[in-house]
PDB file of C-alpha atoms in Angstrom:
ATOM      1  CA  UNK A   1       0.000   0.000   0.000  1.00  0.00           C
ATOM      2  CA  UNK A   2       2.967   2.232   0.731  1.00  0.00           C
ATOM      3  CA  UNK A   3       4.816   1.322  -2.224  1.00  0.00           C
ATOM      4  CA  UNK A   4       2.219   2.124  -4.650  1.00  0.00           C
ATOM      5  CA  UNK A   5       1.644   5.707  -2.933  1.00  0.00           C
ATOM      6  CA  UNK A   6       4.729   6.561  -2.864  1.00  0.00           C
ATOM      7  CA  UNK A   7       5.841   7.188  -6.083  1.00  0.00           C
ATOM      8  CA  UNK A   8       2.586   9.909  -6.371  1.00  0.00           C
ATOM      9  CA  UNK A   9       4.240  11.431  -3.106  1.00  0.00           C
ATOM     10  CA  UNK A  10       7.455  11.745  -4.958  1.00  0.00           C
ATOM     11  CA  UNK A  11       6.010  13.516  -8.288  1.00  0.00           C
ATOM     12  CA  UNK A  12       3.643  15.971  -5.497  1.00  0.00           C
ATOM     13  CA  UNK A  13       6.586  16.980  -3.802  1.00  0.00           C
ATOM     14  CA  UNK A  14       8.862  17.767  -7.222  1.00  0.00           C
ATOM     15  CA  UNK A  15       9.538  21.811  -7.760  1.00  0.00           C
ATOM     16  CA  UNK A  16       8.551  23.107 -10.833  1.00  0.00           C
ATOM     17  CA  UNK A  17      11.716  22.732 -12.359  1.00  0.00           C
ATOM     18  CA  UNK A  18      12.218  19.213 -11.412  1.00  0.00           C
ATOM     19  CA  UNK A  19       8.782  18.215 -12.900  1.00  0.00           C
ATOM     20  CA  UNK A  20       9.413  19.900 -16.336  1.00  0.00           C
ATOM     21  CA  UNK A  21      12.283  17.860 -16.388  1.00  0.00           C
ATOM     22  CA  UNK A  22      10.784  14.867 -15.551  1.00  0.00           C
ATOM     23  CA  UNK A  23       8.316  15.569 -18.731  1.00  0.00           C
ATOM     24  CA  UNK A  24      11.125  16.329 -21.191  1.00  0.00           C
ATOM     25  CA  UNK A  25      12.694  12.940 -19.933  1.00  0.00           C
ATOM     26  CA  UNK A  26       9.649  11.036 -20.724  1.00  0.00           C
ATOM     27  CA  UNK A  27       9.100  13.389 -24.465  1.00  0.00           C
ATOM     28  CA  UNK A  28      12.513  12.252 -25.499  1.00  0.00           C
ATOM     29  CA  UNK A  29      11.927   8.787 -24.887  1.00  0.00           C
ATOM     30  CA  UNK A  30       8.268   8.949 -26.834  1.00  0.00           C
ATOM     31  CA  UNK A  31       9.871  10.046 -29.615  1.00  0.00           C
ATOM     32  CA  UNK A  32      13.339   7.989 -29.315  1.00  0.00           C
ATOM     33  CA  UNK A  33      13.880   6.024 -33.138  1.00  0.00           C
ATOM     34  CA  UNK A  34      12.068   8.781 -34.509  1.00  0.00           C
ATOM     35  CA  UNK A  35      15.313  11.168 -35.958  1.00  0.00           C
ATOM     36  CA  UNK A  36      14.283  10.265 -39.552  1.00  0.00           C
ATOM     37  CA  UNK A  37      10.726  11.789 -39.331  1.00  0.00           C
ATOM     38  CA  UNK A  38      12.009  14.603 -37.268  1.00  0.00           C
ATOM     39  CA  UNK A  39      14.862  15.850 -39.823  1.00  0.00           C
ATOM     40  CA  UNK A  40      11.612  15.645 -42.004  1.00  0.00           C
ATOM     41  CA  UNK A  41       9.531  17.841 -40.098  1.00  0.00           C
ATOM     42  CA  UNK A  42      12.123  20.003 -39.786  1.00  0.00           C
ATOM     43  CA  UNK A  43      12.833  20.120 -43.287  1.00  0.00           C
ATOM     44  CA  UNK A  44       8.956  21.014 -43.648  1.00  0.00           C
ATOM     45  CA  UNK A  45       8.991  23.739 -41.172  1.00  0.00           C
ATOM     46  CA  UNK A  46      12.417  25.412 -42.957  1.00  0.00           C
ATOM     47  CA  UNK A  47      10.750  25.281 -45.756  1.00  0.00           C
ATOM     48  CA  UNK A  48       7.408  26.515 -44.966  1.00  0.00           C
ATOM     49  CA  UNK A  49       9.830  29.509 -43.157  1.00  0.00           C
ATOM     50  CA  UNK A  50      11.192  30.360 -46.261  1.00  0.00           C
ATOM     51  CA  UNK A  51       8.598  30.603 -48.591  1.00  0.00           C
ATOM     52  CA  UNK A  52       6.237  32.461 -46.262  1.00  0.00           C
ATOM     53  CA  UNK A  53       8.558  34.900 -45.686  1.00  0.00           C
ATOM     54  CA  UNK A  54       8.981  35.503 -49.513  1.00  0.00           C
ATOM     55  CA  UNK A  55       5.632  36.454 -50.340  1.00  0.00           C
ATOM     56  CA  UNK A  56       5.063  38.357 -47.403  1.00  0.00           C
ATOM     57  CA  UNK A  57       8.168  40.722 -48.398  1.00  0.00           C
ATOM     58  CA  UNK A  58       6.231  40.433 -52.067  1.00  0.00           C
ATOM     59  CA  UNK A  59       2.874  41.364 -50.962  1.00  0.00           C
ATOM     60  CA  UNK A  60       4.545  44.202 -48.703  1.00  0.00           C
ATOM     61  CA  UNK A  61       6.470  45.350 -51.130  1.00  0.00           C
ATOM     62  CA  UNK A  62       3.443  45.356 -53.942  1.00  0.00           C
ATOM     63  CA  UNK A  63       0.333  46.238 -51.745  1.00  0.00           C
ATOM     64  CA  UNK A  64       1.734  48.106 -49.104  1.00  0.00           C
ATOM     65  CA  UNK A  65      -1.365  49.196 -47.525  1.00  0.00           C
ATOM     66  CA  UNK A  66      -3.634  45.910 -47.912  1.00  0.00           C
ATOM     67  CA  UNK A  67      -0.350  44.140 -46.565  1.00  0.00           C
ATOM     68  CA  UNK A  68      -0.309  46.798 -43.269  1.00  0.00           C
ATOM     69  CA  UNK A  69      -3.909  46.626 -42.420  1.00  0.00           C
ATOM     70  CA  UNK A  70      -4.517  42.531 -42.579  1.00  0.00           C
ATOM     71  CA  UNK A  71      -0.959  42.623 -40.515  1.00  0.00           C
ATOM     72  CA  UNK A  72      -2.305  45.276 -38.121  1.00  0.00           C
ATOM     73  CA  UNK A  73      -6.066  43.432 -37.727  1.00  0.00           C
ATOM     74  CA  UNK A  74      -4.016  40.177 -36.902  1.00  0.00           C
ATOM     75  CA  UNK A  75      -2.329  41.811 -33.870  1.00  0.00           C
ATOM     76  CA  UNK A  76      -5.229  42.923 -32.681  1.00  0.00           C
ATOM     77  CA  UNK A  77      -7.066  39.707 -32.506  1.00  0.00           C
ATOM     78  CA  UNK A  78      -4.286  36.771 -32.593  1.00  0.00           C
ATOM     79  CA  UNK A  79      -3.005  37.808 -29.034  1.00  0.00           C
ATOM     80  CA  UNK A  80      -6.845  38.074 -28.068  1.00  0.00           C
ATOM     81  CA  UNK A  81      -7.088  34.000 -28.662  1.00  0.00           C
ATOM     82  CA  UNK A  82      -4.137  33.171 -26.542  1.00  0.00           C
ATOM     83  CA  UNK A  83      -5.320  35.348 -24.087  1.00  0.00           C
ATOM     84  CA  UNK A  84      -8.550  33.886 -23.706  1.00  0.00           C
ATOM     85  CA  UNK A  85      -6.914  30.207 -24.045  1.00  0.00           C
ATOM     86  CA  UNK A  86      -4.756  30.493 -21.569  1.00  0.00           C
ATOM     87  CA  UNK A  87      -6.467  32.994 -18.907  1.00  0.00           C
ATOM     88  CA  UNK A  88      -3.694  35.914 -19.097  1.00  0.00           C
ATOM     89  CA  UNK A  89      -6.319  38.020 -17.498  1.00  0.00           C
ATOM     90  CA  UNK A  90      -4.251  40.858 -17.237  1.00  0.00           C
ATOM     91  CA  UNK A  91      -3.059  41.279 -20.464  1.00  0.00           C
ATOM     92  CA  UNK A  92      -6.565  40.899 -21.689  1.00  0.00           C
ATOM     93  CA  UNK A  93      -7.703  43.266 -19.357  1.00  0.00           C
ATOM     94  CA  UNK A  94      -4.945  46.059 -20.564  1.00  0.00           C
ATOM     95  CA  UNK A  95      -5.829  45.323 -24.324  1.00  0.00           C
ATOM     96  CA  UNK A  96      -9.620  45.734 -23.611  1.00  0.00           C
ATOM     97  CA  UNK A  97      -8.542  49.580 -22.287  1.00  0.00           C
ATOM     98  CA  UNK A  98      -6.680  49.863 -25.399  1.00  0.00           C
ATOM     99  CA  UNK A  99      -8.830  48.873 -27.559  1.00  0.00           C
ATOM    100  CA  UNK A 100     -11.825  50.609 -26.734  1.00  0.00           C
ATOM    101  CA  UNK A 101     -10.105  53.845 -26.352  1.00  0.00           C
ATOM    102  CA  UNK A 102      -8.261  53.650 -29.879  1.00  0.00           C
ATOM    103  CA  UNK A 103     -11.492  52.606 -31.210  1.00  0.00           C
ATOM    104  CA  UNK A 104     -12.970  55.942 -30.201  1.00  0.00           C
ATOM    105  CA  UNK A 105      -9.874  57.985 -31.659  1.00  0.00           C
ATOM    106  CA  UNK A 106     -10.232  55.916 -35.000  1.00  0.00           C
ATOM    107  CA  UNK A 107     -13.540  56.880 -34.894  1.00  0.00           C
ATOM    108  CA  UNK A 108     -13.162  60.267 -34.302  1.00  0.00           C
ATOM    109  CA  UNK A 109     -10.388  60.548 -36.626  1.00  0.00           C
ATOM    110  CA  UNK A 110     -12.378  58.950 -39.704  1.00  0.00           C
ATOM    111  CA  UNK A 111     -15.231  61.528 -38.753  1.00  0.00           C
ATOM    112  CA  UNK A 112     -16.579  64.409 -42.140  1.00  0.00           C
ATOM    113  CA  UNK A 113     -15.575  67.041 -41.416  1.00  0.00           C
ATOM    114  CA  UNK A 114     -13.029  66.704 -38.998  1.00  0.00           C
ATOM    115  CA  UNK A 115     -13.386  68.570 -35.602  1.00  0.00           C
ATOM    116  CA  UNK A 116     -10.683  70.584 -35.052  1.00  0.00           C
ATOM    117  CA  UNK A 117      -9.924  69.421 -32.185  1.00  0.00           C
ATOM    118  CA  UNK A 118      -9.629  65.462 -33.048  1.00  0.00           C
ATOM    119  CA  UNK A 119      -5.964  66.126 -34.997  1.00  0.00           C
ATOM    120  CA  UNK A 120      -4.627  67.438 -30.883  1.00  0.00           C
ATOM    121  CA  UNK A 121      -6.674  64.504 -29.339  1.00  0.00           C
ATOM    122  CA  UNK A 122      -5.005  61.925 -31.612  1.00  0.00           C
ATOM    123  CA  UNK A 123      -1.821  63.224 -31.405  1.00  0.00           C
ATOM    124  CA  UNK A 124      -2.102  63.418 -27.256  1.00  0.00           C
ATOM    125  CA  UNK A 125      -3.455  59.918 -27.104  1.00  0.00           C
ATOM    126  CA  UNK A 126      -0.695  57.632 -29.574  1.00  0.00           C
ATOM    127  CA  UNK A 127       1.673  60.288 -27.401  1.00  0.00           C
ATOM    128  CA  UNK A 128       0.878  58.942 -24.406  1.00  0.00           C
ATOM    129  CA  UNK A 129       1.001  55.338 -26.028  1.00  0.00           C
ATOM    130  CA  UNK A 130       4.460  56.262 -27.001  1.00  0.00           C
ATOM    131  CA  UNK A 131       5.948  57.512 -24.083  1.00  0.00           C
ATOM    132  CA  UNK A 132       3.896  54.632 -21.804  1.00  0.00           C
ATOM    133  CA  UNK A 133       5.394  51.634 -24.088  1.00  0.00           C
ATOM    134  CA  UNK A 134       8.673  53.086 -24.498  1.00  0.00           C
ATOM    135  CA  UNK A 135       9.298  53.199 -20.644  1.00  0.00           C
ATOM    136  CA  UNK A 136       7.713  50.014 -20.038  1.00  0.00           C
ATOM    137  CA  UNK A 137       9.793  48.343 -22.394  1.00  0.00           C
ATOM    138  CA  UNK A 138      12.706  50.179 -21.049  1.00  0.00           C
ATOM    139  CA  UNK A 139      12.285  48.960 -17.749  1.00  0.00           C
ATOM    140  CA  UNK A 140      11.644  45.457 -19.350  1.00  0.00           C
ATOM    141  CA  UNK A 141      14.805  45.501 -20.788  1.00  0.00           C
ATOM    142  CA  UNK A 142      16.667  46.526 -17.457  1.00  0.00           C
ATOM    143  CA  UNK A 143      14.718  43.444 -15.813  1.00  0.00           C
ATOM    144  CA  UNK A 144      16.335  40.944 -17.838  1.00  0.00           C
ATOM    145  CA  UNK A 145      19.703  42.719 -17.586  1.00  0.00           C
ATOM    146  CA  UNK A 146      19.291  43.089 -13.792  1.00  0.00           C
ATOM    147  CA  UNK A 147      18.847  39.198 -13.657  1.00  0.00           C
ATOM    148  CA  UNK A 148      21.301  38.509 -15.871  1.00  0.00           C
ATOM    149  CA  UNK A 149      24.189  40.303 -13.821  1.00  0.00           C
ATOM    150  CA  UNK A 150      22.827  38.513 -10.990  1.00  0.00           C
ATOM    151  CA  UNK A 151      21.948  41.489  -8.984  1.00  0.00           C
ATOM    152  CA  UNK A 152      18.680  40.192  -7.964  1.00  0.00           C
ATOM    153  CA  UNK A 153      19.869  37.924  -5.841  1.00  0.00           C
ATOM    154  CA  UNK A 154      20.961  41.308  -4.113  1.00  0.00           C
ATOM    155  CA  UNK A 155      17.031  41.799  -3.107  1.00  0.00           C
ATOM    156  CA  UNK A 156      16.001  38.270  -2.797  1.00  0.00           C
ATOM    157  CA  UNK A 157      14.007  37.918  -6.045  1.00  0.00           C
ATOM    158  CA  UNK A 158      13.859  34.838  -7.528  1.00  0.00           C
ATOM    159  CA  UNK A 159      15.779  35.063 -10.804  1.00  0.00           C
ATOM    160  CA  UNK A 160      12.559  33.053 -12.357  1.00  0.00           C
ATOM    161  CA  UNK A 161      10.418  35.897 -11.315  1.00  0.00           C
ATOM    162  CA  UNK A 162      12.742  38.934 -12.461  1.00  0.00           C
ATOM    163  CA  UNK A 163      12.887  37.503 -15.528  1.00  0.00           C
ATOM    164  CA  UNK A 164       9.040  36.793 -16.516  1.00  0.00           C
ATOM    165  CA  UNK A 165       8.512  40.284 -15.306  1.00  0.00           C
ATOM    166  CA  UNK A 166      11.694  41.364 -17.557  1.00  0.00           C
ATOM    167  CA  UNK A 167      10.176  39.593 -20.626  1.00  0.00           C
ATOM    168  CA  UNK A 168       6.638  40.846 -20.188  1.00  0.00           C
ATOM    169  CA  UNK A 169       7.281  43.965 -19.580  1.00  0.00           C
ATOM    170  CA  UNK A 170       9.261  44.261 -22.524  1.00  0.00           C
ATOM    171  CA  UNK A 171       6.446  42.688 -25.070  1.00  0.00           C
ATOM    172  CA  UNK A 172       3.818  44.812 -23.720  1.00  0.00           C
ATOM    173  CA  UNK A 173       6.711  47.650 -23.996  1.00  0.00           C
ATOM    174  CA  UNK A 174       7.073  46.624 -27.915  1.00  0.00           C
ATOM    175  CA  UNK A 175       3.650  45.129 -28.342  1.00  0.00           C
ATOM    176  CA  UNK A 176       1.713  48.297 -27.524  1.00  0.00           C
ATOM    177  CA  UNK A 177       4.413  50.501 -29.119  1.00  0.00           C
ATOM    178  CA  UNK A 178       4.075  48.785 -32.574  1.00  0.00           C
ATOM    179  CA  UNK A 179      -0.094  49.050 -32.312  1.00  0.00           C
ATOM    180  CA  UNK A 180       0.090  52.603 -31.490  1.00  0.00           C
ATOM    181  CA  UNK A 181       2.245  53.081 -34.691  1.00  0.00           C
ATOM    182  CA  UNK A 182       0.339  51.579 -36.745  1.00  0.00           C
ATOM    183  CA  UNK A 183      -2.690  53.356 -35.680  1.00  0.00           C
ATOM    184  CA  UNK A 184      -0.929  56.813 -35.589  1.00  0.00           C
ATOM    185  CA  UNK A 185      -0.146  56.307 -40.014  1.00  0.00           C
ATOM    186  CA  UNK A 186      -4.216  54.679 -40.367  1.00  0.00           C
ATOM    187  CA  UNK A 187      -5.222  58.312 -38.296  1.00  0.00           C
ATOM    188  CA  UNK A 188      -2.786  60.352 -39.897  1.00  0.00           C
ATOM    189  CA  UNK A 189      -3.786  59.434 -43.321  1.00  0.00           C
ATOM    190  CA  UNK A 190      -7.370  59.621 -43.062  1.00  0.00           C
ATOM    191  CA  UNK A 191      -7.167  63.136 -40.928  1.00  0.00           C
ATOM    192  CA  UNK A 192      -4.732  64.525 -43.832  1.00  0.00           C
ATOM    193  CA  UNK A 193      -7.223  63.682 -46.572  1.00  0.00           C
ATOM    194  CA  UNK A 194     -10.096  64.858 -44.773  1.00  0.00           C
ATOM    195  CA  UNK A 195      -8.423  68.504 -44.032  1.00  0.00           C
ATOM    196  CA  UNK A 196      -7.782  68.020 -48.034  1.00  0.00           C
ATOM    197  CA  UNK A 197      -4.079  68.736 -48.156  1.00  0.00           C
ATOM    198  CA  UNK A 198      -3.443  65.567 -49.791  1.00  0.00           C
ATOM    199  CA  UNK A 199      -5.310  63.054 -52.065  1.00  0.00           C
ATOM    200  CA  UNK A 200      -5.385  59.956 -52.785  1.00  0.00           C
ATOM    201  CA  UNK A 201      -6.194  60.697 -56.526  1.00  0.00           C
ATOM    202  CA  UNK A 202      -6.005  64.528 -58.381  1.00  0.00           C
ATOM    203  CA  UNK A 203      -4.913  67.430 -56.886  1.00  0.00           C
ATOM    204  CA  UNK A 204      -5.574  68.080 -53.393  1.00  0.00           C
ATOM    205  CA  UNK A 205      -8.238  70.633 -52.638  1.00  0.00           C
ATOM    206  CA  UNK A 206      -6.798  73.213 -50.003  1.00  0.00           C
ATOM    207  CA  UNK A 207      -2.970  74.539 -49.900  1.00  0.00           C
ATOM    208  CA  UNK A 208      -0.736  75.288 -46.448  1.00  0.00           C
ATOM    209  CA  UNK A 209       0.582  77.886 -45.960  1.00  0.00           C
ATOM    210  CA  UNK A 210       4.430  77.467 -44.321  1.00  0.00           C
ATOM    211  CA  UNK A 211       3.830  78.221 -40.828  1.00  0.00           C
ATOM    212  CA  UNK A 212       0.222  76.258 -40.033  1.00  0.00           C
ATOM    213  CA  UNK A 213       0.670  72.315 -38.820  1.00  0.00           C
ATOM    214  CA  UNK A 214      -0.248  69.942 -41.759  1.00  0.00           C
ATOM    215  CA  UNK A 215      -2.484  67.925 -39.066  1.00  0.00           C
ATOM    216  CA  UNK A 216      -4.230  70.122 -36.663  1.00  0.00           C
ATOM    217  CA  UNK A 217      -4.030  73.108 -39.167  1.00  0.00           C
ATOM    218  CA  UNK A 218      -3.158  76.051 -35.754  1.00  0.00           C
ATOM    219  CA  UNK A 219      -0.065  77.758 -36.445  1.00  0.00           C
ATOM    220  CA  UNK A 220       3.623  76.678 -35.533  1.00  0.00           C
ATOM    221  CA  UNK A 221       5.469  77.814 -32.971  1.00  0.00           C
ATOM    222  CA  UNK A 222       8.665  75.422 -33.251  1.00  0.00           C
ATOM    223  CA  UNK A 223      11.087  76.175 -36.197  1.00  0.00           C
ATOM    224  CA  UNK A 224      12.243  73.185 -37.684  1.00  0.00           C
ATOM    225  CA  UNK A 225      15.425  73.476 -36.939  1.00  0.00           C
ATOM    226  CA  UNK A 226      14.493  74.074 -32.931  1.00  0.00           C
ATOM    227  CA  UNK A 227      14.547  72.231 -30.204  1.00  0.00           C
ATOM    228  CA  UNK A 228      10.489  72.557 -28.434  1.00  0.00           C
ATOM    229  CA  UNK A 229      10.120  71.957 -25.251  1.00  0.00           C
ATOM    230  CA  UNK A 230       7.173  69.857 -25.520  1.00  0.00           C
ATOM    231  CA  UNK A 231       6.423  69.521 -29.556  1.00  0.00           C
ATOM    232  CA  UNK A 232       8.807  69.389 -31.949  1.00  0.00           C
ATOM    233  CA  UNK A 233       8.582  70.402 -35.291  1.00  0.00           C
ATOM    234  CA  UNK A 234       9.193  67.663 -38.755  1.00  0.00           C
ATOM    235  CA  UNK A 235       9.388  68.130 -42.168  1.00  0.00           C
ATOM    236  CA  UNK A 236       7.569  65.658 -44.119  1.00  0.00           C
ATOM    237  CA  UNK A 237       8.565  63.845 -47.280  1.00  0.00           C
ATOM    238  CA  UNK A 238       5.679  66.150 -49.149  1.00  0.00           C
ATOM    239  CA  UNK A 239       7.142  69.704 -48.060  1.00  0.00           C
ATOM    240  CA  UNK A 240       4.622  70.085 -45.389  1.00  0.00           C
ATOM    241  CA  UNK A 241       5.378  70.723 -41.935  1.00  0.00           C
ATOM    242  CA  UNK A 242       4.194  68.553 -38.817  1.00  0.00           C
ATOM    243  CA  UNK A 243       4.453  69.316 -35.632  1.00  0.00           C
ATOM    244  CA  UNK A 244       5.312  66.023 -34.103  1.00  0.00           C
ATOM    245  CA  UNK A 245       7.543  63.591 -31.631  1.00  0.00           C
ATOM    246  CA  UNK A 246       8.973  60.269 -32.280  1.00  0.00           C
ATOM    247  CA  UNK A 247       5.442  58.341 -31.885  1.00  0.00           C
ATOM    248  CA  UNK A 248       6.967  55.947 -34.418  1.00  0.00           C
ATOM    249  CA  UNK A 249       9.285  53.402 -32.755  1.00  0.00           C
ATOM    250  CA  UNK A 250      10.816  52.933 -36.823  1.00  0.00           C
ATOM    251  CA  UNK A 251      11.697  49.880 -38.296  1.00  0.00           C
ATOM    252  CA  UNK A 252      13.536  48.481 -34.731  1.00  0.00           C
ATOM    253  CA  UNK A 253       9.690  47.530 -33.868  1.00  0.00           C
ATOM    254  CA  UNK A 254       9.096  45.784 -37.833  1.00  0.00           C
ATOM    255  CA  UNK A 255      10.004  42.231 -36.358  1.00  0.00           C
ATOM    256  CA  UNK A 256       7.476  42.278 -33.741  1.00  0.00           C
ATOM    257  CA  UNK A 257       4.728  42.238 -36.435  1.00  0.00           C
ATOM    258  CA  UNK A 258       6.254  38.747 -38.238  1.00  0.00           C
ATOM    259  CA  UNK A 259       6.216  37.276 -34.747  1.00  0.00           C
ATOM    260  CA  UNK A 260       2.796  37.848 -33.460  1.00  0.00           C
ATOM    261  CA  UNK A 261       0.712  38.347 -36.240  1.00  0.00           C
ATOM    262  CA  UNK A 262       2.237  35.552 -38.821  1.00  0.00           C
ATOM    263  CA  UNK A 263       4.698  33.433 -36.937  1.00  0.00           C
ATOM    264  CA  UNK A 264       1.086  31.915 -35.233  1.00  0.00           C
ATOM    265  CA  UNK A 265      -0.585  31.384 -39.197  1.00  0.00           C
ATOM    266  CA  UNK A 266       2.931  29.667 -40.183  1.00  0.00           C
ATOM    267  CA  UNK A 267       3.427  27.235 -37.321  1.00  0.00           C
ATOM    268  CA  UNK A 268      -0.477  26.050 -37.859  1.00  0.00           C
ATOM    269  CA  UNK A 269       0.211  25.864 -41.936  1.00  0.00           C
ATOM    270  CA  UNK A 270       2.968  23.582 -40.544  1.00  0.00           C
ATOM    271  CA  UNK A 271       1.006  21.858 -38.271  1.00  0.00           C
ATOM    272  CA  UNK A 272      -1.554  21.081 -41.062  1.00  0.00           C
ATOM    273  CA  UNK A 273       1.203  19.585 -43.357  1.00  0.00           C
ATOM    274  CA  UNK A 274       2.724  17.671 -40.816  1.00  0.00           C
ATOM    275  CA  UNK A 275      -1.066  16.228 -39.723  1.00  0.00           C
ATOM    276  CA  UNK A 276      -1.963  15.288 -43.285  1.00  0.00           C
ATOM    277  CA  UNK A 277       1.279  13.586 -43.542  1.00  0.00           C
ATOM    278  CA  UNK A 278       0.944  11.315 -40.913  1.00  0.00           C
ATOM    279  CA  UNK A 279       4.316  13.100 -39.066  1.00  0.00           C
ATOM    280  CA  UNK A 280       4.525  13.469 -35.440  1.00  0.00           C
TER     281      UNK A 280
END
């Protein structure tokens, strides 16, 4: 009667650590004679890799702006279904705040004709998302270093729990930093066609003068060539002038996209090959 409870005794009284090991033990020897079918599955998944990756650069580099918006709508929604799979309430909770108050800037930003005072609320709001993600991930990226060094042990942290806050701190950091960007250029674009200093097709139907904003359309009080304490002033590709601070992270932030919008489309395209082959 002992002996047969004792083994359960053992596996309740394993750390976490020691009973992830335990289950990588007994994965290896599941799949032990199985290298042949492996290499293939791994050929399959290299493969898959590849090719994806050459017509997304394809589509991105022919449809730009289709390629953007599916890419941007995935974001949104793929980290959604892993939230609600495996219960990270608190991510799902912080994307739900997110997501309803970007909603309401989209919407206000896509409104005919434009309030004047939506191009200062959007601009405030993907701001704040800037500055917010940027420290976060910041931080983030301390964490990790912090527990790297060792210097937690300093405060008695565990250096498993420094570095899950580390990490994820540092995806919500790029995660929400990436979003905002994306929503910024999808505001931007509609509120400069609306104010009509740029069209999509013929000529646009107001011009700007040199010292008004090309966004909110009040007048400039940063030189370009100044330093504002607050706003700073940009010139755009087009000749017009935007007041404006870095609320695009720039192409440091591109990667992010591949790895949470497609990477989860290309391991399940794998998945499916691998299923109808009979490979496990």
């Amino acid at each position: 009667m002992m002996a047969a409870v004792h083994p359960q005794d053992d596996l309740l009284k394993m750390t976490h650590r020691e009973n992830w090991k335990l289950q990588h033990e007994r994965l290896h020897l599941k799949h032990r004679g199985h290298e042949a079918m492996h290499a293939e599955m791994v050929m399959i998944l290299i493969a898959t890799l590849v090719v994806a990756q050459i017509l997304l650069v394809q589509w991105k580099q022919r449809h730009h702006r289709s390629y953007n918006l599916v890419t941007l709508v995935q974001m949104w929604v793929v980290p959604l279904y892993f939230t609600l799979k495996l219960y990270w309430w608190r991510f799902l909770s912080m994307w739900g705040v997110f997501s309803v108050v970007t909603s309401y800037v989209i919407f206000r930003a896509t409104r005919k004709p434009l309030s004047c005072r939506t191009p200062r609320m959007v601009y405030k709001w993907f701001l704040l998302i800037y500055k917010l993600s940027y420290a976060v991930g910041v931080l983030g990226y301390l964490a990790i270093m912090f527990t790297m060094f060792g210097f937690n042990v300093f405060f008695r942290i565990k250096a498993e729990d420094s570095m899950d806050v580390g990490v994820v701190m540092l995806f919500y950091g790029l995660y929400y930093g990436v979003m905002g960007r994306d929503f910024a250029e999808i505001c931007s674009d509609y509120m400069a066609s609306t104010i009509g200093y740029y069209s999509k097709g013929g000529m646009p139907s107001r011009s700007l003068s040199s010292d008004i904003c090309a966004v909110c359309g009040q007048r400039i009080l940063v030189d370009v060539e100044e330093e504002g304490f607050i706003e700073d002033t940009y010139q755009l590709s087009c000749g017009h002038i935007w007041e404006k601070t870095h609320v695009l992270y720039g192409q440091l932030l591109d990667w992010l996209r591949y790895l949470v919008a497609w990477q989860p489309i290309i391991i399940g395209v794998v998945h499916g090959i691998n299923f109808s082959l009979g490979l496990e």
